[in-house]
Amino acid sequence: MTARVELKPGQKHRVITGHPWVFQTEVSSVEGSFEPGDVVDVVDSKGRFIGRGYINPASQILTRLLTREDEDINEEFIIRRLEAAVLFRKQIYSDKWPPESSGIGTRLVFSEADFLPGLVVDDFGGYVVFQTLTLGMDRWKDAVIRGITDLLAPKGIYERNDAPVRSLEGLPEIAGFVGQPFDPLVEIDENGVRHLVDVAKGQKTGYFLDQQENRSAVRWLAKDKKVLDAFSYSGGFGLSLAKGGAGHVTAIDVSEAALDLFQASVKLNQLNTEFQLRAANAFDELRDYDRKGEFFDVVVLDPPAFARSRRTVPRALAGYKEINLRAIKVVRPGGFLITSSCSQHLLPAEFEGVIEDAARDAGRVLRLLERRGQARDHPVLVGVPETEYLKCRIYQVL
Ligand code: SAH
């Protein structure tokens, strides 16, 4: 018998209106026996079926729904969902499919937004990297690997389950090849720029695919420009702007490893751009440029998430204001600021408010040219705000 998670009466439960999550605090009882990670039914306070998902009492999110139908959750189910996710990417990149042939990178599975909560799968030119970030999804790891193998026949598979969020689920941090080992330094082509991706040692799954479209969308403003790429990682923005004709790109990142990758990718591309890669704290460097009176035509800011929870938003706001203030000050009048936040807990309006404040403090006038978000292969599931996290704004600084 499948255990039943019963919701408390008299509350507005988001799970009833379309959200896949059930929090511990929403539940009156769990009937029947289960092991953590098992599939359970979720029912309302009158016992009516809402959906079926997996349970983990060690997590604040007790249950994540997999389906709202009365259907079996088995390997075939997981593989059907994988197939739908892959088909959608094939639609997005129809002229570049499969990734192995064109060398593109794409997120094949984006967790809740692909109805596979806890699962992330990226394809880097035919090399597939995955993460099972919840206990309930980790249980289906073999099905995921079988599905990836059957659907894509990848050149190699790498497991990046060394993500710290796994500890919230009581899962160990592990990583490694699945099946045949391969050179973990793989190459992708992002709109004509070649990038090296380190699937074994790179951050997250190795490369930030969510900014792909934004990097291309700003190429037009790069011609002959002096660019500062702050929080550059392996050069996603810097290399794209160089491709757009930037004369000079200075990149700053605290990670030496990221800059080594950046340098290696510079060598792969024939670019007429001068590069200066600096391993340093971007906060300090920006302040120094301001002190020295050094200006840039274009400044890119793409920091890591400053807010990890709603509670830390006030402190995060201060961080975003600080970094944006410093950046605005070093943009030459008429130049551009490309600024991002990947904190899901920071609302778009709050982010724009911070930038407005920063501009006022800097005594500068901004014009908002474009509001952008995460790439299409990271779709936002309407009604599930947790699937929307990336904000990217393009401003002209007067
Ligand atoms: N713009 C990149 C992604 C940036 S991810 C791209 O397009 O791929 C955020 C980066 O910020 C990471 O590489 C991390 O090493 C770096 N970082 C974190 N704190 C930093 C700091 N205080 N100063 C400079 N870099 C920092």
Coordinates of C-alpha atoms and ligand atoms in Angstrom, one line a residue:
M1 CA 0.0 0.0 0.0
T2 CA 1.2 3.5 -0.9
A3 CA 1.5 5.7 2.1
R4 CA -0.8 8.8 2.1
V5 CA 0.2 12.3 3.0
E6 CA -2.9 14.2 4.2
L7 CA -3.0 18.0 4.0
K8 CA -4.4 20.0 6.9
P9 CA -7.9 21.4 6.5
G10 CA -8.8 25.0 6.2
Q11 CA -5.5 26.2 4.5
K12 CA -4.7 27.4 1.0
H13 CA -2.3 24.7 -0.2
R14 CA -0.3 25.7 -3.2
V15 CA -0.1 22.0 -4.1
I16 CA -3.8 22.0 -4.8
T17 CA -3.5 24.9 -7.3
G18 CA -0.6 23.6 -9.2
H19 CA 2.6 23.8 -7.2
P20 CA 4.6 20.5 -6.8
W21 CA 5.7 21.0 -3.2
V22 CA 4.2 20.0 0.1
F23 CA 5.9 21.5 3.2
Q24 CA 6.0 19.6 6.5
T25 CA 3.9 22.4 8.1
E26 CA 1.0 21.7 5.7
V27 CA 0.5 18.1 6.6
S28 CA -1.8 16.8 9.3
S29 CA -0.7 13.1 9.1
V30 CA 1.0 10.5 7.0
E31 CA -0.9 7.2 6.9
G32 CA 0.8 4.0 6.2
S33 CA 4.5 2.9 6.2
F34 CA 7.2 4.3 4.0
E35 CA 10.9 4.6 3.7
P36 CA 12.4 8.1 3.0
G37 CA 12.5 8.6 -0.7
D38 CA 9.5 6.4 -1.4
V39 CA 6.6 7.3 -3.7
V40 CA 3.5 8.4 -1.7
D41 CA 0.1 9.8 -2.5
V42 CA -0.9 13.3 -1.5
V43 CA -4.6 13.8 -0.5
D44 CA -6.6 16.8 0.8
S45 CA -8.2 16.9 4.2
K46 CA -11.2 15.1 2.8
G47 CA -9.0 12.3 1.4
R48 CA -9.3 13.3 -2.2
F49 CA -6.3 12.5 -4.4
I50 CA -4.1 15.4 -5.4
G51 CA -1.1 13.7 -6.8
R52 CA 1.8 11.3 -6.4
G53 CA 5.3 12.2 -5.5
Y54 CA 8.3 11.2 -3.3
I55 CA 8.7 11.8 0.4
N56 CA 11.7 12.8 2.5
P57 CA 10.9 13.6 6.2
A58 CA 14.5 15.0 6.5
S59 CA 13.6 17.9 4.3
Q60 CA 11.3 20.9 5.0
I61 CA 9.7 20.0 1.7
L62 CA 8.2 16.8 2.7
T63 CA 6.8 15.8 -0.7
R64 CA 7.5 16.8 -4.3
L65 CA 4.9 15.8 -6.7
L66 CA 5.8 13.8 -9.8
T67 CA 2.3 13.5 -11.3
R68 CA -1.3 14.6 -10.7
E69 CA -2.5 11.4 -12.5
D70 CA -3.2 8.1 -10.9
E71 CA -0.3 6.4 -12.7
D72 CA 2.6 4.2 -11.7
I73 CA 5.9 5.8 -10.9
N74 CA 8.5 3.5 -12.3
E75 CA 11.6 3.5 -14.6
E76 CA 9.4 4.0 -17.7
F77 CA 7.7 7.0 -16.1
I78 CA 11.0 8.7 -15.5
I79 CA 12.2 7.9 -19.0
R80 CA 9.0 9.3 -20.5
R81 CA 9.6 12.5 -18.6
L82 CA 13.2 12.6 -19.8
E83 CA 12.1 12.1 -23.3
A84 CA 9.7 15.0 -23.2
A85 CA 12.4 17.2 -21.7
V86 CA 14.8 16.3 -24.5
L87 CA 12.2 16.8 -27.2
F88 CA 11.6 20.3 -26.0
R89 CA 15.3 21.2 -26.3
K90 CA 15.4 19.6 -29.7
Q91 CA 12.6 22.1 -30.6
I92 CA 14.6 25.0 -29.2
Y93 CA 17.8 24.0 -31.0
S94 CA 16.3 22.3 -34.0
D95 CA 19.1 23.5 -36.4
K96 CA 21.8 22.5 -33.9
W97 CA 20.5 19.1 -32.9
P98 CA 22.0 16.8 -31.6
P99 CA 24.4 18.8 -29.4
E100 CA 27.1 16.3 -30.3
S101 CA 27.0 17.4 -34.0
S102 CA 27.0 21.1 -33.4
G103 CA 28.9 21.2 -30.1
I104 CA 26.3 23.3 -28.3
G105 CA 25.7 23.2 -24.6
T106 CA 22.2 22.9 -23.3
R107 CA 20.3 22.2 -20.1
L108 CA 18.2 19.1 -21.0
V109 CA 16.4 18.8 -17.7
F110 CA 15.6 21.7 -15.4
S111 CA 14.2 20.0 -12.3
E112 CA 10.6 21.1 -11.4
A113 CA 10.2 23.0 -14.7
D114 CA 10.5 19.6 -16.5
F115 CA 8.4 17.8 -14.0
L116 CA 11.4 15.9 -12.7
P117 CA 12.0 17.7 -9.3
G118 CA 15.5 17.4 -8.1
L119 CA 17.0 16.4 -11.4
V120 CA 19.4 18.6 -13.5
V121 CA 20.9 17.3 -16.7
D122 CA 23.2 19.3 -19.0
D123 CA 24.6 18.3 -22.3
F124 CA 27.9 19.8 -23.4
G125 CA 28.5 18.8 -27.0
G126 CA 27.5 15.2 -26.4
Y127 CA 28.9 14.8 -22.9
V128 CA 26.2 14.6 -20.3
V129 CA 26.5 15.9 -16.7
F130 CA 23.7 15.2 -14.2
Q131 CA 22.8 15.9 -10.6
T132 CA 20.2 14.1 -8.5
L133 CA 19.7 16.7 -5.8
T134 CA 17.0 15.1 -3.7
L135 CA 16.7 11.7 -2.0
G136 CA 13.5 10.9 -3.9
M137 CA 15.2 11.6 -7.3
D138 CA 18.4 10.0 -6.3
R139 CA 16.5 6.7 -6.0
W140 CA 15.8 6.9 -9.7
K141 CA 19.4 7.5 -10.7
D142 CA 19.7 4.2 -12.6
A143 CA 16.6 5.1 -14.6
V144 CA 18.0 8.5 -15.3
I145 CA 21.3 7.0 -16.6
R146 CA 19.4 4.4 -18.7
G147 CA 17.2 7.1 -20.1
I148 CA 20.2 9.4 -20.9
T149 CA 22.0 6.5 -22.6
D150 CA 19.0 5.3 -24.6
L151 CA 17.8 8.7 -25.7
L152 CA 21.1 10.4 -26.4
A153 CA 23.8 7.8 -26.8
P154 CA 26.2 10.3 -25.2
K155 CA 30.0 10.3 -25.7
G156 CA 30.3 10.2 -21.9
I157 CA 28.3 10.7 -18.7
Y158 CA 29.5 12.5 -15.5
E159 CA 27.8 12.6 -12.2
R160 CA 28.1 15.9 -10.3
N161 CA 26.5 15.0 -7.1
D162 CA 29.0 17.0 -5.1
A163 CA 26.5 19.8 -4.6
P164 CA 26.2 21.0 -1.0
V165 CA 22.3 21.2 -1.2
R166 CA 22.4 17.4 -1.1
S167 CA 23.2 17.5 2.6
L168 CA 19.7 19.0 3.3
E169 CA 18.3 15.7 1.9
G170 CA 20.7 13.6 4.0
L171 CA 22.7 12.6 0.8
P172 CA 26.5 12.3 0.5
E173 CA 28.5 14.5 -1.9
I174 CA 29.9 12.3 -4.7
A175 CA 31.1 12.8 -8.2
G176 CA 32.6 10.8 -11.0
F177 CA 32.3 9.1 -14.4
V178 CA 29.4 6.9 -15.1
G179 CA 30.7 4.2 -17.4
Q180 CA 33.7 4.9 -19.6
P181 CA 36.0 7.7 -18.4
F182 CA 36.8 10.6 -20.8
D183 CA 38.8 13.8 -20.8
P184 CA 36.7 16.0 -18.5
L185 CA 37.8 19.1 -20.3
V186 CA 35.2 19.3 -23.0
E187 CA 34.6 21.9 -25.7
I188 CA 31.3 23.6 -26.6
D189 CA 30.4 26.2 -29.2
E190 CA 28.3 29.1 -27.9
N191 CA 27.1 31.1 -30.8
G192 CA 30.4 31.0 -32.5
V193 CA 32.6 31.2 -29.4
R194 CA 34.5 28.1 -28.3
H195 CA 34.5 27.4 -24.6
L196 CA 36.3 24.8 -22.5
V197 CA 34.1 23.3 -19.9
D198 CA 35.6 21.3 -17.0
V199 CA 32.8 18.9 -16.2
A200 CA 34.7 17.3 -13.3
K201 CA 36.2 20.4 -11.5
G202 CA 34.2 23.3 -12.8
Q203 CA 31.6 25.1 -10.7
K204 CA 28.1 23.5 -10.6
T205 CA 27.9 21.3 -13.7
G206 CA 30.9 23.0 -15.2
Y207 CA 29.4 26.0 -17.1
F208 CA 26.6 28.5 -16.5
L209 CA 24.2 27.7 -19.4
D210 CA 21.5 30.0 -18.0
Q211 CA 23.2 33.1 -19.2
Q212 CA 23.8 31.8 -22.8
E213 CA 21.2 34.0 -24.5
N214 CA 22.1 37.0 -22.5
R215 CA 25.8 36.7 -23.5
S216 CA 24.8 36.8 -27.2
A217 CA 22.2 39.5 -26.7
V218 CA 24.8 42.0 -25.6
R219 CA 27.3 41.4 -28.4
W220 CA 26.0 44.3 -30.4
L221 CA 27.3 46.8 -27.9
A222 CA 30.9 45.5 -27.8
K223 CA 32.5 46.8 -31.0
D224 CA 35.9 48.5 -30.2
K225 CA 34.9 48.8 -26.5
K226 CA 36.9 48.5 -23.3
V227 CA 35.1 45.9 -21.2
L228 CA 35.2 44.9 -17.6
D229 CA 33.8 41.4 -17.0
A230 CA 33.4 41.1 -13.2
F231 CA 32.7 37.7 -11.7
S232 CA 33.8 36.3 -15.1
Y233 CA 34.1 32.6 -14.2
S234 CA 35.5 31.0 -17.4
G235 CA 34.7 34.0 -19.6
G236 CA 31.1 33.5 -20.7
F237 CA 30.5 37.2 -21.1
G238 CA 34.0 38.3 -21.8
L239 CA 34.5 36.0 -24.7
S240 CA 31.1 36.8 -26.2
L241 CA 31.9 40.5 -26.1
A242 CA 35.3 39.9 -27.6
K243 CA 33.5 38.1 -30.4
G244 CA 31.4 41.2 -30.8
G245 CA 34.6 43.2 -31.4
A246 CA 35.6 44.5 -28.0
G247 CA 39.1 45.9 -28.1
H248 CA 40.0 45.1 -24.6
V249 CA 38.5 42.8 -21.9
T250 CA 39.6 42.9 -18.3
A251 CA 38.2 39.9 -16.3
I252 CA 38.0 39.5 -12.6
D253 CA 37.3 36.4 -10.6
V254 CA 38.5 35.1 -7.3
S255 CA 38.9 31.6 -8.7
E256 CA 42.3 31.0 -10.3
A257 CA 40.9 27.7 -11.8
A258 CA 38.1 29.7 -13.5
L259 CA 40.7 32.1 -15.0
D260 CA 42.9 29.2 -16.2
L261 CA 39.9 27.9 -18.1
F262 CA 39.2 31.4 -19.5
Q263 CA 42.8 31.7 -20.6
A264 CA 42.6 28.3 -22.4
S265 CA 39.4 29.3 -24.2
V266 CA 41.0 32.6 -25.3
K267 CA 43.6 30.6 -27.0
L268 CA 41.0 28.5 -28.8
N269 CA 39.3 31.5 -30.4
Q270 CA 40.9 33.8 -33.0
L271 CA 40.0 37.1 -31.5
N272 CA 41.5 40.5 -32.0
T273 CA 41.0 41.5 -28.4
E274 CA 43.5 42.2 -25.7
F275 CA 42.7 40.3 -22.5
Q276 CA 43.7 40.9 -18.9
L277 CA 42.6 38.2 -16.5
R278 CA 42.9 39.1 -12.8
A279 CA 42.4 36.8 -9.9
A280 CA 41.0 39.1 -7.3
N281 CA 38.0 40.2 -5.3
A282 CA 35.7 42.1 -7.6
F283 CA 34.5 44.4 -4.8
D284 CA 38.1 45.6 -4.1
E285 CA 39.1 45.9 -7.7
L286 CA 36.0 48.0 -8.6
R287 CA 36.8 50.4 -5.7
D288 CA 40.4 50.7 -6.9
Y289 CA 39.3 51.5 -10.5
D290 CA 37.0 54.2 -9.0
R291 CA 39.9 55.6 -6.9
K292 CA 42.3 55.7 -9.8
G293 CA 39.6 57.2 -12.1
E294 CA 39.8 54.3 -14.6
F295 CA 36.7 54.0 -16.7
F296 CA 35.2 51.2 -18.9
D297 CA 32.7 51.4 -21.8
V298 CA 31.0 48.3 -20.7
V299 CA 30.8 46.7 -17.2
V300 CA 29.4 43.2 -16.7
L301 CA 28.4 42.1 -13.2
D302 CA 27.4 38.5 -12.7
P303 CA 28.0 37.6 -9.0
P304 CA 27.1 34.4 -7.3
A305 CA 23.7 34.3 -5.4
F306 CA 24.1 36.7 -2.4
A307 CA 20.7 35.6 -0.9
R308 CA 20.4 31.9 -0.1
S309 CA 17.1 32.3 1.7
R310 CA 14.4 34.9 2.1
R311 CA 15.8 35.7 5.5
T312 CA 19.2 36.8 4.1
V313 CA 17.6 39.1 1.5
P314 CA 18.3 42.3 3.4
R315 CA 22.0 41.6 3.6
A316 CA 22.0 40.5 0.0
L317 CA 20.4 43.7 -1.0
A318 CA 23.3 45.6 0.6
G319 CA 25.8 43.5 -1.3
Y320 CA 24.0 44.0 -4.7
K321 CA 23.8 47.7 -4.0
E322 CA 27.5 48.0 -3.1
I323 CA 28.7 46.1 -6.2
N324 CA 26.3 47.9 -8.6
L325 CA 27.3 51.3 -7.1
R326 CA 30.9 50.6 -7.6
A327 CA 30.3 49.4 -11.1
I328 CA 28.1 52.3 -12.2
K329 CA 30.8 54.7 -11.0
V330 CA 33.4 53.2 -13.4
V331 CA 31.2 53.2 -16.5
R332 CA 32.1 56.0 -18.9
P333 CA 29.1 58.3 -19.6
G334 CA 27.1 56.7 -22.4
G335 CA 28.5 53.3 -21.6
F336 CA 26.7 50.2 -20.5
L337 CA 26.1 48.1 -17.4
I338 CA 25.0 44.5 -17.8
T339 CA 24.0 43.4 -14.3
S340 CA 22.6 40.1 -13.1
S341 CA 21.3 38.4 -10.0
C342 CA 20.8 34.7 -9.8
S343 CA 19.2 34.8 -6.3
Q344 CA 15.8 33.3 -6.6
H345 CA 14.8 34.9 -3.3
L346 CA 15.4 38.4 -4.7
L347 CA 12.4 39.6 -6.6
P348 CA 12.9 41.4 -9.9
A349 CA 11.5 44.6 -8.6
E350 CA 13.8 44.5 -5.6
F351 CA 16.8 44.0 -7.8
E352 CA 15.8 47.0 -10.0
G353 CA 15.2 49.0 -6.9
V354 CA 18.7 48.4 -5.7
I355 CA 20.2 49.5 -9.0
E356 CA 18.0 52.6 -9.0
D357 CA 19.3 53.4 -5.5
A358 CA 22.9 52.7 -6.6
A359 CA 22.6 55.1 -9.6
R360 CA 21.2 57.8 -7.4
D361 CA 24.0 57.5 -4.9
A362 CA 26.5 57.5 -7.8
G363 CA 24.8 60.7 -9.2
R364 CA 24.2 59.0 -12.5
V365 CA 21.2 58.5 -14.7
L366 CA 20.3 55.1 -16.1
R367 CA 18.3 54.0 -19.1
L368 CA 16.9 50.5 -19.0
L369 CA 17.4 48.9 -22.4
E370 CA 16.4 45.3 -21.7
R371 CA 15.0 43.0 -19.0
R372 CA 16.2 39.5 -19.5
G373 CA 16.0 36.2 -17.6
Q374 CA 17.3 32.7 -17.9
A375 CA 17.7 31.0 -21.2
R376 CA 14.8 29.1 -22.8
D377 CA 16.2 25.8 -21.9
H378 CA 15.6 26.8 -18.2
P379 CA 11.9 27.6 -18.6
V380 CA 9.9 29.2 -15.8
L381 CA 6.9 27.1 -14.7
V382 CA 4.1 29.5 -14.2
G383 CA 2.8 29.2 -10.6
V384 CA 6.1 27.9 -9.4
P385 CA 8.2 31.1 -8.7
E386 CA 11.1 28.9 -7.5
T387 CA 11.8 28.0 -11.1
E388 CA 12.5 31.7 -11.9
Y389 CA 15.7 33.0 -10.5
L390 CA 17.9 34.8 -13.1
K391 CA 17.6 38.5 -13.6
C392 CA 19.7 40.2 -16.2
R393 CA 19.4 43.9 -16.9
I394 CA 21.0 46.0 -19.6
Y395 CA 21.4 49.6 -18.8
Q396 CA 22.9 52.6 -20.4
V397 CA 24.7 54.8 -17.9
L398 CA 24.6 58.5 -18.6
Ligands
SAH1 N1 29.7 35.4 -15.6 C1 30.0 34.0 -15.5 C2 29.4 33.3 -14.3 C3 29.8 33.9 -13.0 S1 29.4 32.8 -11.6 C4 29.7 33.3 -16.8 O1 29.1 33.9 -17.7 O2 29.9 32.1 -16.9 C5 30.1 33.8 -10.3 C6 31.6 33.8 -10.2 O3 31.9 34.8 -9.2 C7 32.3 32.5 -9.9 O4 33.2 32.2 -10.9 C8 33.0 32.8 -8.6 O5 34.3 32.3 -8.6 C9 33.1 34.4 -8.6 N2 33.3 35.1 -7.4 C10 32.6 34.9 -6.2 N3 32.9 35.8 -5.3 C11 33.7 36.7 -5.9 C12 34.4 37.9 -5.5 N4 34.2 38.5 -4.3 N5 35.2 38.6 -6.4 C13 35.4 38.0 -7.7 N6 34.8 36.9 -8.1 C14 34.0 36.2 -7.2

